[in-house]
Coordinates of C-alpha atoms in Angstrom, one line a residue:
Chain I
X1022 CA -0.4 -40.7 5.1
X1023 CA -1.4 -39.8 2.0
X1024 CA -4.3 -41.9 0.0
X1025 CA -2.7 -43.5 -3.1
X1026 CA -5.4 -41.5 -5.6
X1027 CA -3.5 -38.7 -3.7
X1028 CA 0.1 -39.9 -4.1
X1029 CA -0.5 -41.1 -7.9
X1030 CA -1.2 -37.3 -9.0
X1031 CA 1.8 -36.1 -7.1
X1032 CA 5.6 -36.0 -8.9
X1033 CA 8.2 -37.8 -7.5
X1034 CA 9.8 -34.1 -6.4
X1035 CA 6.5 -33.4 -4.4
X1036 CA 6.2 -37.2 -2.7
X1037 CA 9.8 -36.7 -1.5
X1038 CA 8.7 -33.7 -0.2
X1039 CA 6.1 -35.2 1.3
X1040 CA 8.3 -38.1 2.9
X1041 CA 9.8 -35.8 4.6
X1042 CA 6.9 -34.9 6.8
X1043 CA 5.1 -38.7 7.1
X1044 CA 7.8 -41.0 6.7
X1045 CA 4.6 -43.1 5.8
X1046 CA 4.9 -41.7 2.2
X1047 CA 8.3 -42.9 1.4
X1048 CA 6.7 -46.4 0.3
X1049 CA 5.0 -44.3 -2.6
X1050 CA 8.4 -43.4 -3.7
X1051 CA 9.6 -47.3 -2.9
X1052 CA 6.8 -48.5 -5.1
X1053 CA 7.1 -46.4 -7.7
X1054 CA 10.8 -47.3 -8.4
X1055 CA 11.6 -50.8 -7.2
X1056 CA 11.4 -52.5 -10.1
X1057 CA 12.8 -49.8 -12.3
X1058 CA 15.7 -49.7 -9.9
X1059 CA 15.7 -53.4 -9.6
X1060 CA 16.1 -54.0 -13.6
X1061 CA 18.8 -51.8 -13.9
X1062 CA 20.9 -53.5 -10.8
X1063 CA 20.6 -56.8 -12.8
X1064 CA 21.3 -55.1 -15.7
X1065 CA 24.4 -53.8 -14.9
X1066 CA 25.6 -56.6 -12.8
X1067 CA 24.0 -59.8 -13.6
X1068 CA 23.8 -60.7 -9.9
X1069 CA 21.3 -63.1 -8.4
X1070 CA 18.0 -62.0 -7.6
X1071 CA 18.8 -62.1 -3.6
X1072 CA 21.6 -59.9 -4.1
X1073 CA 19.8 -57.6 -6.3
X1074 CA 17.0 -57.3 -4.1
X1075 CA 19.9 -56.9 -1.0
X1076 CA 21.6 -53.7 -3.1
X1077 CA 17.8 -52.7 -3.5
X1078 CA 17.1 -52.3 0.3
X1079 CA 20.7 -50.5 0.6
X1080 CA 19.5 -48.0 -2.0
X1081 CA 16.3 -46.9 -0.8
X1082 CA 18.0 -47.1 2.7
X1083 CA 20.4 -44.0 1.2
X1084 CA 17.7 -42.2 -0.7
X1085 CA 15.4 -42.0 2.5
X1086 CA 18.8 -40.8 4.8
X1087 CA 19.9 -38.3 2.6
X1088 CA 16.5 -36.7 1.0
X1089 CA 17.2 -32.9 2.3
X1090 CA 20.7 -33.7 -0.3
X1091 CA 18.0 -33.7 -3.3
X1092 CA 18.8 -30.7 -5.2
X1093 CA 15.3 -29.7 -6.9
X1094 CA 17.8 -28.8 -10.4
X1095 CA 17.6 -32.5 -11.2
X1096 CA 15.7 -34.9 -11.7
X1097 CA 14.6 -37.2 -8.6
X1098 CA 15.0 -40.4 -11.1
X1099 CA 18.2 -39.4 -11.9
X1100 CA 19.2 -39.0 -8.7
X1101 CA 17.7 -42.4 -7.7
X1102 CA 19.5 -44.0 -10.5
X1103 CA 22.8 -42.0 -9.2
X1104 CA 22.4 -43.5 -5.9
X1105 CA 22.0 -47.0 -7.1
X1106 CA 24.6 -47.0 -9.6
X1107 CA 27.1 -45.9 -6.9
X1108 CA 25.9 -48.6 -4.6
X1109 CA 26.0 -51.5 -7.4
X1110 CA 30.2 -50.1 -7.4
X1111 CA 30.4 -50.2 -3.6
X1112 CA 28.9 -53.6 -3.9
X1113 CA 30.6 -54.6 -7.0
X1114 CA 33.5 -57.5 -5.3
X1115 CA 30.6 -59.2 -3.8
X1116 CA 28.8 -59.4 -6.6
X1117 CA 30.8 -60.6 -8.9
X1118 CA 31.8 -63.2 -7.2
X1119 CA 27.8 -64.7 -7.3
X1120 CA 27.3 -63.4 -11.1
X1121 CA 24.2 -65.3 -11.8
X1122 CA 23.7 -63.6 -15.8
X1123 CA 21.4 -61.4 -17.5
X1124 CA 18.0 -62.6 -16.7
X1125 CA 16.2 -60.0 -16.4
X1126 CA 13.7 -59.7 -19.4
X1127 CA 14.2 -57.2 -21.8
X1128 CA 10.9 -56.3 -24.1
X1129 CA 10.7 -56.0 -27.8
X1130 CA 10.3 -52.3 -27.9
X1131 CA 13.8 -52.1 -25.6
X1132 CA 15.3 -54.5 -28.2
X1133 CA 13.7 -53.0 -31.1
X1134 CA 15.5 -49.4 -29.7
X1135 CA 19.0 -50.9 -29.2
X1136 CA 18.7 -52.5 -32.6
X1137 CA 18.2 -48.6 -34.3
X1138 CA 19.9 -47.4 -32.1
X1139 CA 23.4 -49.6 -32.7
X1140 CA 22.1 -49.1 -36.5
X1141 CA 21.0 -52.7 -36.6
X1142 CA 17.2 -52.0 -37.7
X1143 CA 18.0 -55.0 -40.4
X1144 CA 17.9 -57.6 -37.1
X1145 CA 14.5 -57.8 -37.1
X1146 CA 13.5 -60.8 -35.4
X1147 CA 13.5 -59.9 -31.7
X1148 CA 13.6 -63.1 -29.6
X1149 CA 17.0 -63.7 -31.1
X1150 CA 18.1 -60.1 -30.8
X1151 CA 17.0 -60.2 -27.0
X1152 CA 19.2 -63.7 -26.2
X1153 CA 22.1 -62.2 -27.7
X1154 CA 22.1 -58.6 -26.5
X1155 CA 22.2 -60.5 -23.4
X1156 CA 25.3 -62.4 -24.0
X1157 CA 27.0 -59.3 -25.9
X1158 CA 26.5 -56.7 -23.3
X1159 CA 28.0 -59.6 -20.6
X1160 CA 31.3 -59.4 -23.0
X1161 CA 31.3 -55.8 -22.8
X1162 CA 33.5 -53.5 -20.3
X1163 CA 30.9 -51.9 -17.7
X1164 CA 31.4 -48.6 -18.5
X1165 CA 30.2 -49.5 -22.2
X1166 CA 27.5 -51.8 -20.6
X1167 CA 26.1 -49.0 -18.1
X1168 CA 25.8 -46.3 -20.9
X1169 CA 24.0 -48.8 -23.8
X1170 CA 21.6 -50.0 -20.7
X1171 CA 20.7 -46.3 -19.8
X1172 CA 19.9 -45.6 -23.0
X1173 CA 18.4 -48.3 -24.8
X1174 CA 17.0 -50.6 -21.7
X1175 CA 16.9 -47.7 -19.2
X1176 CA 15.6 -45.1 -21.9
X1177 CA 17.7 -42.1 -20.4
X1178 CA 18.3 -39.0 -22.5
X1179 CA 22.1 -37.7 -22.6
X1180 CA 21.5 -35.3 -20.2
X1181 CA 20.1 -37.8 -17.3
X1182 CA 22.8 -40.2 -17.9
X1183 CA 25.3 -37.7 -17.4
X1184 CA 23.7 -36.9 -14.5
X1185 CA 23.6 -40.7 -13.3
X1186 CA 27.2 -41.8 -14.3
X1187 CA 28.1 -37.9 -12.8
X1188 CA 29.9 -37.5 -16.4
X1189 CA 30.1 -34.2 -19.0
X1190 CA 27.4 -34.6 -21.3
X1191 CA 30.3 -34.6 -24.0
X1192 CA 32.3 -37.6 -22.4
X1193 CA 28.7 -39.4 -22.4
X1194 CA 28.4 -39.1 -26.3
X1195 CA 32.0 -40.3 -26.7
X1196 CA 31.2 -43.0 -24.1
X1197 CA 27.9 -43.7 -26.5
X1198 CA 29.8 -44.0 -29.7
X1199 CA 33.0 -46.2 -28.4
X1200 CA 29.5 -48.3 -26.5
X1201 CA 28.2 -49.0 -29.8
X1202 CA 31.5 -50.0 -31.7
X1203 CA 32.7 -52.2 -28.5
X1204 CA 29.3 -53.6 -29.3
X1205 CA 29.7 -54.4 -32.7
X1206 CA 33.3 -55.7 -31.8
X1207 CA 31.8 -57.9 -29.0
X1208 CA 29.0 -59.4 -31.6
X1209 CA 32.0 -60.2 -34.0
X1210 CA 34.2 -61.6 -31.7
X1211 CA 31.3 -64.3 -30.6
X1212 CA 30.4 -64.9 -34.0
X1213 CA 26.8 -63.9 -33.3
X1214 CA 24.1 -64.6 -35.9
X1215 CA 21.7 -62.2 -36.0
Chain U
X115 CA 10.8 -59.5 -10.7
X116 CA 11.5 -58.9 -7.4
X117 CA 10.7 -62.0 -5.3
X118 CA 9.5 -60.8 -1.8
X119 CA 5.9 -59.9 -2.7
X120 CA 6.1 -57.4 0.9
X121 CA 9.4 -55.9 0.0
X122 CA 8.5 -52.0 0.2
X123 CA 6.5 -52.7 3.4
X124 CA 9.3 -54.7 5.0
X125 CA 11.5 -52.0 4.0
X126 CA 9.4 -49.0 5.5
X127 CA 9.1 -51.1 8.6
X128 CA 13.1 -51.8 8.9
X129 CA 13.4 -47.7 8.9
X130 CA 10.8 -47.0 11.2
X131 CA 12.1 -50.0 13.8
X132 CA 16.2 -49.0 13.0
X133 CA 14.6 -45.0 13.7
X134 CA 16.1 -44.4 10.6
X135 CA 15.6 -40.6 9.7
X136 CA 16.4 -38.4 7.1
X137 CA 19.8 -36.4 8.1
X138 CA 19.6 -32.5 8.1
X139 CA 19.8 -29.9 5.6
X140 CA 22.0 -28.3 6.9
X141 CA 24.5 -31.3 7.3
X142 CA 24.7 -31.0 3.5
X143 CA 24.7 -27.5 3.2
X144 CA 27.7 -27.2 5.3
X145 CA 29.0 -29.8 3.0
X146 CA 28.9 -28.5 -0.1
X147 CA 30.1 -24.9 1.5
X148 CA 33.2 -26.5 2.8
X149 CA 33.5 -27.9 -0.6
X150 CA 33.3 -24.4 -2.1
X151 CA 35.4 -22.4 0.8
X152 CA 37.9 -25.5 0.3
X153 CA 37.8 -24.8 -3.4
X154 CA 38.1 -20.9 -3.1
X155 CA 41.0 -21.0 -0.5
X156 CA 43.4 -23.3 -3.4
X157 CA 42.5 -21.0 -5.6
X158 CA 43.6 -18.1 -3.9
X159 CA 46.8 -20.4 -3.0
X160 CA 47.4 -20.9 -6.6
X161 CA 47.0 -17.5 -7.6
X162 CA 49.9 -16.4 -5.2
X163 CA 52.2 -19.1 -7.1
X164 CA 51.7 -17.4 -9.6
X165 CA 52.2 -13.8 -8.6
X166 CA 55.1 -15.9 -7.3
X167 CA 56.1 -17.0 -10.9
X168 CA 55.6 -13.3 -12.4
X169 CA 58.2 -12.6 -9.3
X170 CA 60.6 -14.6 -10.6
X171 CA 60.5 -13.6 -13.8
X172 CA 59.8 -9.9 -13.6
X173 CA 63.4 -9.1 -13.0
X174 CA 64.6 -11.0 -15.0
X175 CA 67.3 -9.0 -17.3
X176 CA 67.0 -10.6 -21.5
X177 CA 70.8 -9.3 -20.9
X178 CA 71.2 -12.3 -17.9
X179 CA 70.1 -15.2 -20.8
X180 CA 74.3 -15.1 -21.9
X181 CA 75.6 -15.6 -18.5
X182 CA 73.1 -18.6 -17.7
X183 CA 74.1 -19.7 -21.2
X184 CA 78.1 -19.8 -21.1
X185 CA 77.9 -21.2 -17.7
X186 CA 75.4 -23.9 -17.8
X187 CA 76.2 -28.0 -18.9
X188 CA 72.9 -27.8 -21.0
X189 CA 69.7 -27.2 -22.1
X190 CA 68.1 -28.9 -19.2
X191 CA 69.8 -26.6 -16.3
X192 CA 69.5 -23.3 -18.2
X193 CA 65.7 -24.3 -18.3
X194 CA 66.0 -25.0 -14.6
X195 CA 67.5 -21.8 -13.7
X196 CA 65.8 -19.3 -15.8
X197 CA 62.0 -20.9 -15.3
X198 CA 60.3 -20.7 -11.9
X199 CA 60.1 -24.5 -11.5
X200 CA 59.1 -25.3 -8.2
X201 CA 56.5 -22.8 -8.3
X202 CA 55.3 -23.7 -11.7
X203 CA 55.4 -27.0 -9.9
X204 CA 53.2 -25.5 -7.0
X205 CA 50.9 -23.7 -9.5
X206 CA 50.0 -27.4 -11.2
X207 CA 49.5 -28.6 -7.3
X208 CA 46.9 -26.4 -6.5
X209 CA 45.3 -26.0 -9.7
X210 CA 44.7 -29.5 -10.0
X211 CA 43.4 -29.7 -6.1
X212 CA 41.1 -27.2 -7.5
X213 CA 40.0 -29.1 -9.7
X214 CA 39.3 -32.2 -7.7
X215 CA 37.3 -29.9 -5.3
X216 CA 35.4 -28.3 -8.1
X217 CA 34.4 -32.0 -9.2
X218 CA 33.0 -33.0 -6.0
X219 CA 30.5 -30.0 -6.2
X220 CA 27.3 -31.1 -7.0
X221 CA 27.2 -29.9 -10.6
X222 CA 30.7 -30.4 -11.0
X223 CA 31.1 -33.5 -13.0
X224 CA 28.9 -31.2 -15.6
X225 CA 31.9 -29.6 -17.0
X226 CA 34.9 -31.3 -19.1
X227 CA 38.4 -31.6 -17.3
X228 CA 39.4 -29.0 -19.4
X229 CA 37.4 -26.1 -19.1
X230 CA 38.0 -26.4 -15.4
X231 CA 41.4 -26.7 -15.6
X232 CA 41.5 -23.9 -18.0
X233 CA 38.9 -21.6 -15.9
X234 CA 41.0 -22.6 -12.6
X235 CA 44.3 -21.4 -14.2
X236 CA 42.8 -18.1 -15.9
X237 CA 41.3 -17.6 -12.5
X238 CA 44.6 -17.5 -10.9
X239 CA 46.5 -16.1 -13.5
X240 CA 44.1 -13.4 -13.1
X241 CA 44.4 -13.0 -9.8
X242 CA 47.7 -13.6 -9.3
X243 CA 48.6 -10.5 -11.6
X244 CA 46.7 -8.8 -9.1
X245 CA 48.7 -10.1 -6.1
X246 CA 51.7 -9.6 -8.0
X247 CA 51.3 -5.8 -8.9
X248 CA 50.2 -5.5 -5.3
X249 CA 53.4 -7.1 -3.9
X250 CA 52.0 -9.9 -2.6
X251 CA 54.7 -12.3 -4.6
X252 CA 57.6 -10.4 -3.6
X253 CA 56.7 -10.5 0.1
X254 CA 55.9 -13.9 0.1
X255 CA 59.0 -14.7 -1.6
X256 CA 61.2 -12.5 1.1
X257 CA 59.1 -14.3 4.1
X258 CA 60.1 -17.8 2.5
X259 CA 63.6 -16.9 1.6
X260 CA 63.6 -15.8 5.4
X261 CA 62.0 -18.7 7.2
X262 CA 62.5 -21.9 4.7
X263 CA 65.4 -24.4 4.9
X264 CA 68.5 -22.8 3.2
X265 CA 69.6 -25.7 1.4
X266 CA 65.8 -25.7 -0.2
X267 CA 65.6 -22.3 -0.9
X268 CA 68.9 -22.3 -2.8
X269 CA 68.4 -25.6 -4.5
X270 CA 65.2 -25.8 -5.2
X271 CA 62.8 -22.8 -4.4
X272 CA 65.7 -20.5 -6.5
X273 CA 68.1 -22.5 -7.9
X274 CA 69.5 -18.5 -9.0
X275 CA 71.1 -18.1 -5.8
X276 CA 73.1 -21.1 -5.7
X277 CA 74.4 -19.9 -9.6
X278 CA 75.3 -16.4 -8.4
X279 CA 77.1 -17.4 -5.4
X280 CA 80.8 -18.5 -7.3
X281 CA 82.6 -16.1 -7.1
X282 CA 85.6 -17.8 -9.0
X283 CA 83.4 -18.6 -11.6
X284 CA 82.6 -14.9 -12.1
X285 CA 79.9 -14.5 -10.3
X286 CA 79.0 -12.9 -6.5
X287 CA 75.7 -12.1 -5.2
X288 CA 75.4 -10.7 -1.3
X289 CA 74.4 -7.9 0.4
X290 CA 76.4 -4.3 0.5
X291 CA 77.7 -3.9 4.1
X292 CA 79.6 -0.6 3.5
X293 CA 80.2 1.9 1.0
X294 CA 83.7 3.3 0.4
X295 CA 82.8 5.2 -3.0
X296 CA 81.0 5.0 -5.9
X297 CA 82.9 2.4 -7.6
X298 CA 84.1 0.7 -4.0
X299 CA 82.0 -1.1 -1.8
X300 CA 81.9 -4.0 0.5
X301 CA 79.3 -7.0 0.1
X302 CA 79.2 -10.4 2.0
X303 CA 78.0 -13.4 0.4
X304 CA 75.9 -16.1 1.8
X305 CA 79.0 -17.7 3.0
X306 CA 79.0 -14.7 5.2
X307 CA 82.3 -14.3 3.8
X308 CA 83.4 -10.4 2.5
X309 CA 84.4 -8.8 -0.9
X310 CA 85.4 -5.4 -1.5
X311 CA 84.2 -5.1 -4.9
X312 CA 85.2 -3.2 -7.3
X313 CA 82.9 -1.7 -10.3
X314 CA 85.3 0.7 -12.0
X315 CA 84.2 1.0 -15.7
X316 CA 81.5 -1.5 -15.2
X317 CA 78.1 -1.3 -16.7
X318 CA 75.5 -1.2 -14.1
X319 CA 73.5 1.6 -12.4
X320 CA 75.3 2.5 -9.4
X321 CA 72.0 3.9 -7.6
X322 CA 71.4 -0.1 -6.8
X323 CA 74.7 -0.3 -4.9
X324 CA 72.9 0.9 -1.0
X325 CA 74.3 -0.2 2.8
X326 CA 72.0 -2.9 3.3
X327 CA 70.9 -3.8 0.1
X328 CA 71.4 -7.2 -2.0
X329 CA 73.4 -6.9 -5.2
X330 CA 74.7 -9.1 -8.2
X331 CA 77.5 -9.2 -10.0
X332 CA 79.4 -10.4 -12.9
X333 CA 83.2 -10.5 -13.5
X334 CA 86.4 -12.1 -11.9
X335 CA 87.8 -12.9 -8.5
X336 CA 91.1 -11.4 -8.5
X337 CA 92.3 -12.4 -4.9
X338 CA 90.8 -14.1 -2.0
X339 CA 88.2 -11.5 -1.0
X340 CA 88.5 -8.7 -4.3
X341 CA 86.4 -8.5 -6.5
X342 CA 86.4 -6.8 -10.1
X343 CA 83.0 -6.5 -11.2
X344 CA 82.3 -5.8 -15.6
X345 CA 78.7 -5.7 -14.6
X346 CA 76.0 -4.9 -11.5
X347 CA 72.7 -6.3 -11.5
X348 CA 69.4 -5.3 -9.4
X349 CA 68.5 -8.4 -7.2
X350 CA 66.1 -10.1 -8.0
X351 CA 63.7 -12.9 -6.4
X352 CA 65.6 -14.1 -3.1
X353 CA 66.2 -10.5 -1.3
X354 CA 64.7 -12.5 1.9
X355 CA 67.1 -15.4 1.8
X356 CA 69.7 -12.9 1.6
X357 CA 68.9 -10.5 4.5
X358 CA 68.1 -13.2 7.1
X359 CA 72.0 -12.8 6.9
X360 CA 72.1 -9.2 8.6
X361 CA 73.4 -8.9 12.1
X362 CA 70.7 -8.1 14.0
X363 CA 71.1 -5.0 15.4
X364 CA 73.7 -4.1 18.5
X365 CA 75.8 -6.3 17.1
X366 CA 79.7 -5.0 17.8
X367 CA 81.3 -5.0 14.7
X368 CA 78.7 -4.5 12.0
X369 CA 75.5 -3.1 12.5
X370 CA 73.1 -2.9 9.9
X371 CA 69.4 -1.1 9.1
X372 CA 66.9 -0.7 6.6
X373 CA 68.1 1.4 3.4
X374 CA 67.7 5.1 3.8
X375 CA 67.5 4.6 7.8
X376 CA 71.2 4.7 9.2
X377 CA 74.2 6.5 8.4
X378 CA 78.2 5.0 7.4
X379 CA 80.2 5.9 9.8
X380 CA 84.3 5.5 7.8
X381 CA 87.0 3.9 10.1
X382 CA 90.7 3.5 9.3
X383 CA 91.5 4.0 5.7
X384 CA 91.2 1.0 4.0
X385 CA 89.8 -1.8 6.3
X386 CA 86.6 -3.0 5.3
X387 CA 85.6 -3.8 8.7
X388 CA 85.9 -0.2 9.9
X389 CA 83.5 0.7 8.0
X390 CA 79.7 0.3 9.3
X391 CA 76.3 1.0 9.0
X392 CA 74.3 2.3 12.0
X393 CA 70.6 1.6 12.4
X394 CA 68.6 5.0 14.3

């Protein structure tokens, strides 16, 4: 098993590699993206913190069984976040029946992006921007609420989140754009004060 | 946060006690070449609708738009019977199946709907030019015309033959079972019923009219089993459906071969029947 001074100077690419010979390494690769991973289930869903952690195991479960399928022309993250996102759909009945809400926490410099991003810069306090981001992105459809959490919470470029949502690059702007009006719309529609 | 402070180790430990392990390359290798082949195989299908298509509409005579016109109820069955519906039909089938295969390729869902579509139908446009000028639309056409269901064929696969085959409406279409002279010959229809046509004065090249060979043509019943044809057309996509209907060979009263392979041997002046073709 590699020493973790080792395993911290190697890329994801060469740990998986790696897992492949000591299964041993694989909890480099666990540690490395667990929380990551974990944020973005309950930011997608808004399940409880059980079930989150349940879709978690099911995820790293898949990456470890199918790590000869990594093809080295992408990214390992975004092929981690692939394989999550798909199980969160497999998963999604369940879940949604023991919806808990957004709690994850979201920092100031996520809030702070969505807020220039969604041309909002003006909103500048943050701690109310943050509890109603929360309630807006809860209003919004999921394939709006998966593409503004990839690329404002999740900090994906264009390119990796058409990888992860396995969409043109092209349909992932247009996504973007109708994201950020169906936004807007949402804040609107709940009369939010910002 | 995630709760369980021992979360990755309980994890690594489930996979080592479950003897979890990694599944082989090659398992997904063969995958995504099955994918491929898969892909590659409906395209080739697809092309060959098409060389089917250019089949269908190679022979078609700019002259044959006035029949189709004066005897069709509208718009909607002149469309039917002058475009190659079903295999337009089967051309959208398999381009679209290629489509859905080419998405589940690992890079796939890289490229917009429509510059697969369009590179799937250029593909087999392509190609099927290339099957087409090579034959390969005409013989398929023959071996479904000879093996399909006839009431398919004729209603749907070439909706053509069903329009050429009334004969009191002007029209006969069949297969030229003897030869009397140039402007007198012999042709049963696919209600294996005979004419002796007659093409006296008719416009047409007579070269088309062989023992053996499938012929149209335009003008009137004038009894029973005469027929006075104004015009003689080439036959076009359905020259399969139509020879299935040749005796096979030893039969006693008609025998027939390929064109250019068998002589006419007359029989008693003026009796259709006595006259027949001889396969050696």
């Amino acid at each position: 098993m590699l020493s973790i001074d080792q395993a911290g100077k190697m890329s994801d690419e060469e740990l998986l590699l790696s897992s492949l010979g000591d299964q041993d390494n694989f909890l480099y690769l666990i540690q490395r993206y667990k929380q990551k991973l974990f944020n973005f289930i309950k930011r997608i869903t808004s399940v409880a913190d059980e079930d989150a952690e349940d879709i978690l195991q099911d995820v790293f479960l898949k990456v470890y069984l199918n790590l000869n399928d990594f093809d080295h022309g992408f990214k390992f993250s975004s092929w981690i976040y692939q394989i999550a996102r798909n199980q969160v759909i497999s998963n999604h009945r369940k879940l949604k029946a023991r919806a808990e809400g957004y709690k994850t926490p979201l920092d100031e410099e996520m809030v702070r992006g969505l807020a220039s991003g969604l041309d909002m810069e003006k909103l500048a306090d943050a701690e109310i921007l943050k509890l109603n981001i929360r309630k807006i992105l809860k209003g919004l459809s999921e394939k709006y609420r998966e593409v503004l959490v990839l690329k404002f919470l999740e900090e994906k470029s264009y390119a990796e989140i058409s990888d992860i949502i396995k969409k043109p690059i092209g349909t992932v702007g247009s996504l973007m754009n109708k994201a950020k009006s169906e936004f807007r719309k949402e804040l609107e529609k709940q009369k939010v004060t910002l | 946060m995630i709760e369980d402070k021992n979360f990755d180790e309980k994890l690594l430990n489930s996979i080592k006690e479950r003897k979890v392990a990694p599944k082989p390359r090659w398992h997904f290798i063969l995958k995504e070449y099955a994918i491929w082949i898969a892909g590659a195989a409906f395209l080739i299908v697809s092309a060959v609708s098409f060389s089917l298509v250019i089949h269908m509409v190679r022979l078609f005579r700019f002259r044959e738009f006035g029949f189709y016109q004066k005897a069709v109820h509208g718009p909607l069955e002149f469309l039917m019977l002058i475009i190659p519906v079903f295999w337009l039909v089967m051309l959208a089938l398999f381009v679209a199946i290629v489509y859905y295969d080419f998405k589940k390729t690992k890079k796939g869902y890289r490229y917009p709907p429509l510059v697969i579509i369009g590179a799937a139908l250029l593909a087999s446009a392509g190609l099927g030019v290339i099957f087409a000028r090579a034959g390969l639309g005409e013989r398929v056409d023959d071996a479904i015309g000879k093996s399909a269901p006839e009431a398919f064929y004729k209603h749907v696969i070439n909706p053509r033959i069903d329009f050429w085959s009334e004969p009191e409406k002007g029209r006969l279409m069949g297969l030229v079972i003897f030869k009397k002279s140039d402007d007198e010959f012999g042709v049963l229809d696919i209600r294996k019923k005979e004419w002796l046509l007659y093409t006296e004065g008719s416009i047409g090249n007579r070269d088309m009219i062989e023992v053996g060979r499938p012929v149209r043509a335009f003008g009137e019943a004038i009894s029973e089993n005469e027929f006075r044809a104004e015009e003689i057309l080439s036959f076009g996509p359905g020259r399969g459906f139509i020879m299935k209907m040749r005796p096979m060979p030893g039969t006693p009263d008609m025998m027939f071969g390929e064109p250019g392979r068998g002589m006419i041997i007359p029989g008693e002046e003026g009796s259709p029947k006595k006259f027949f073709y001889r396969a050696y």
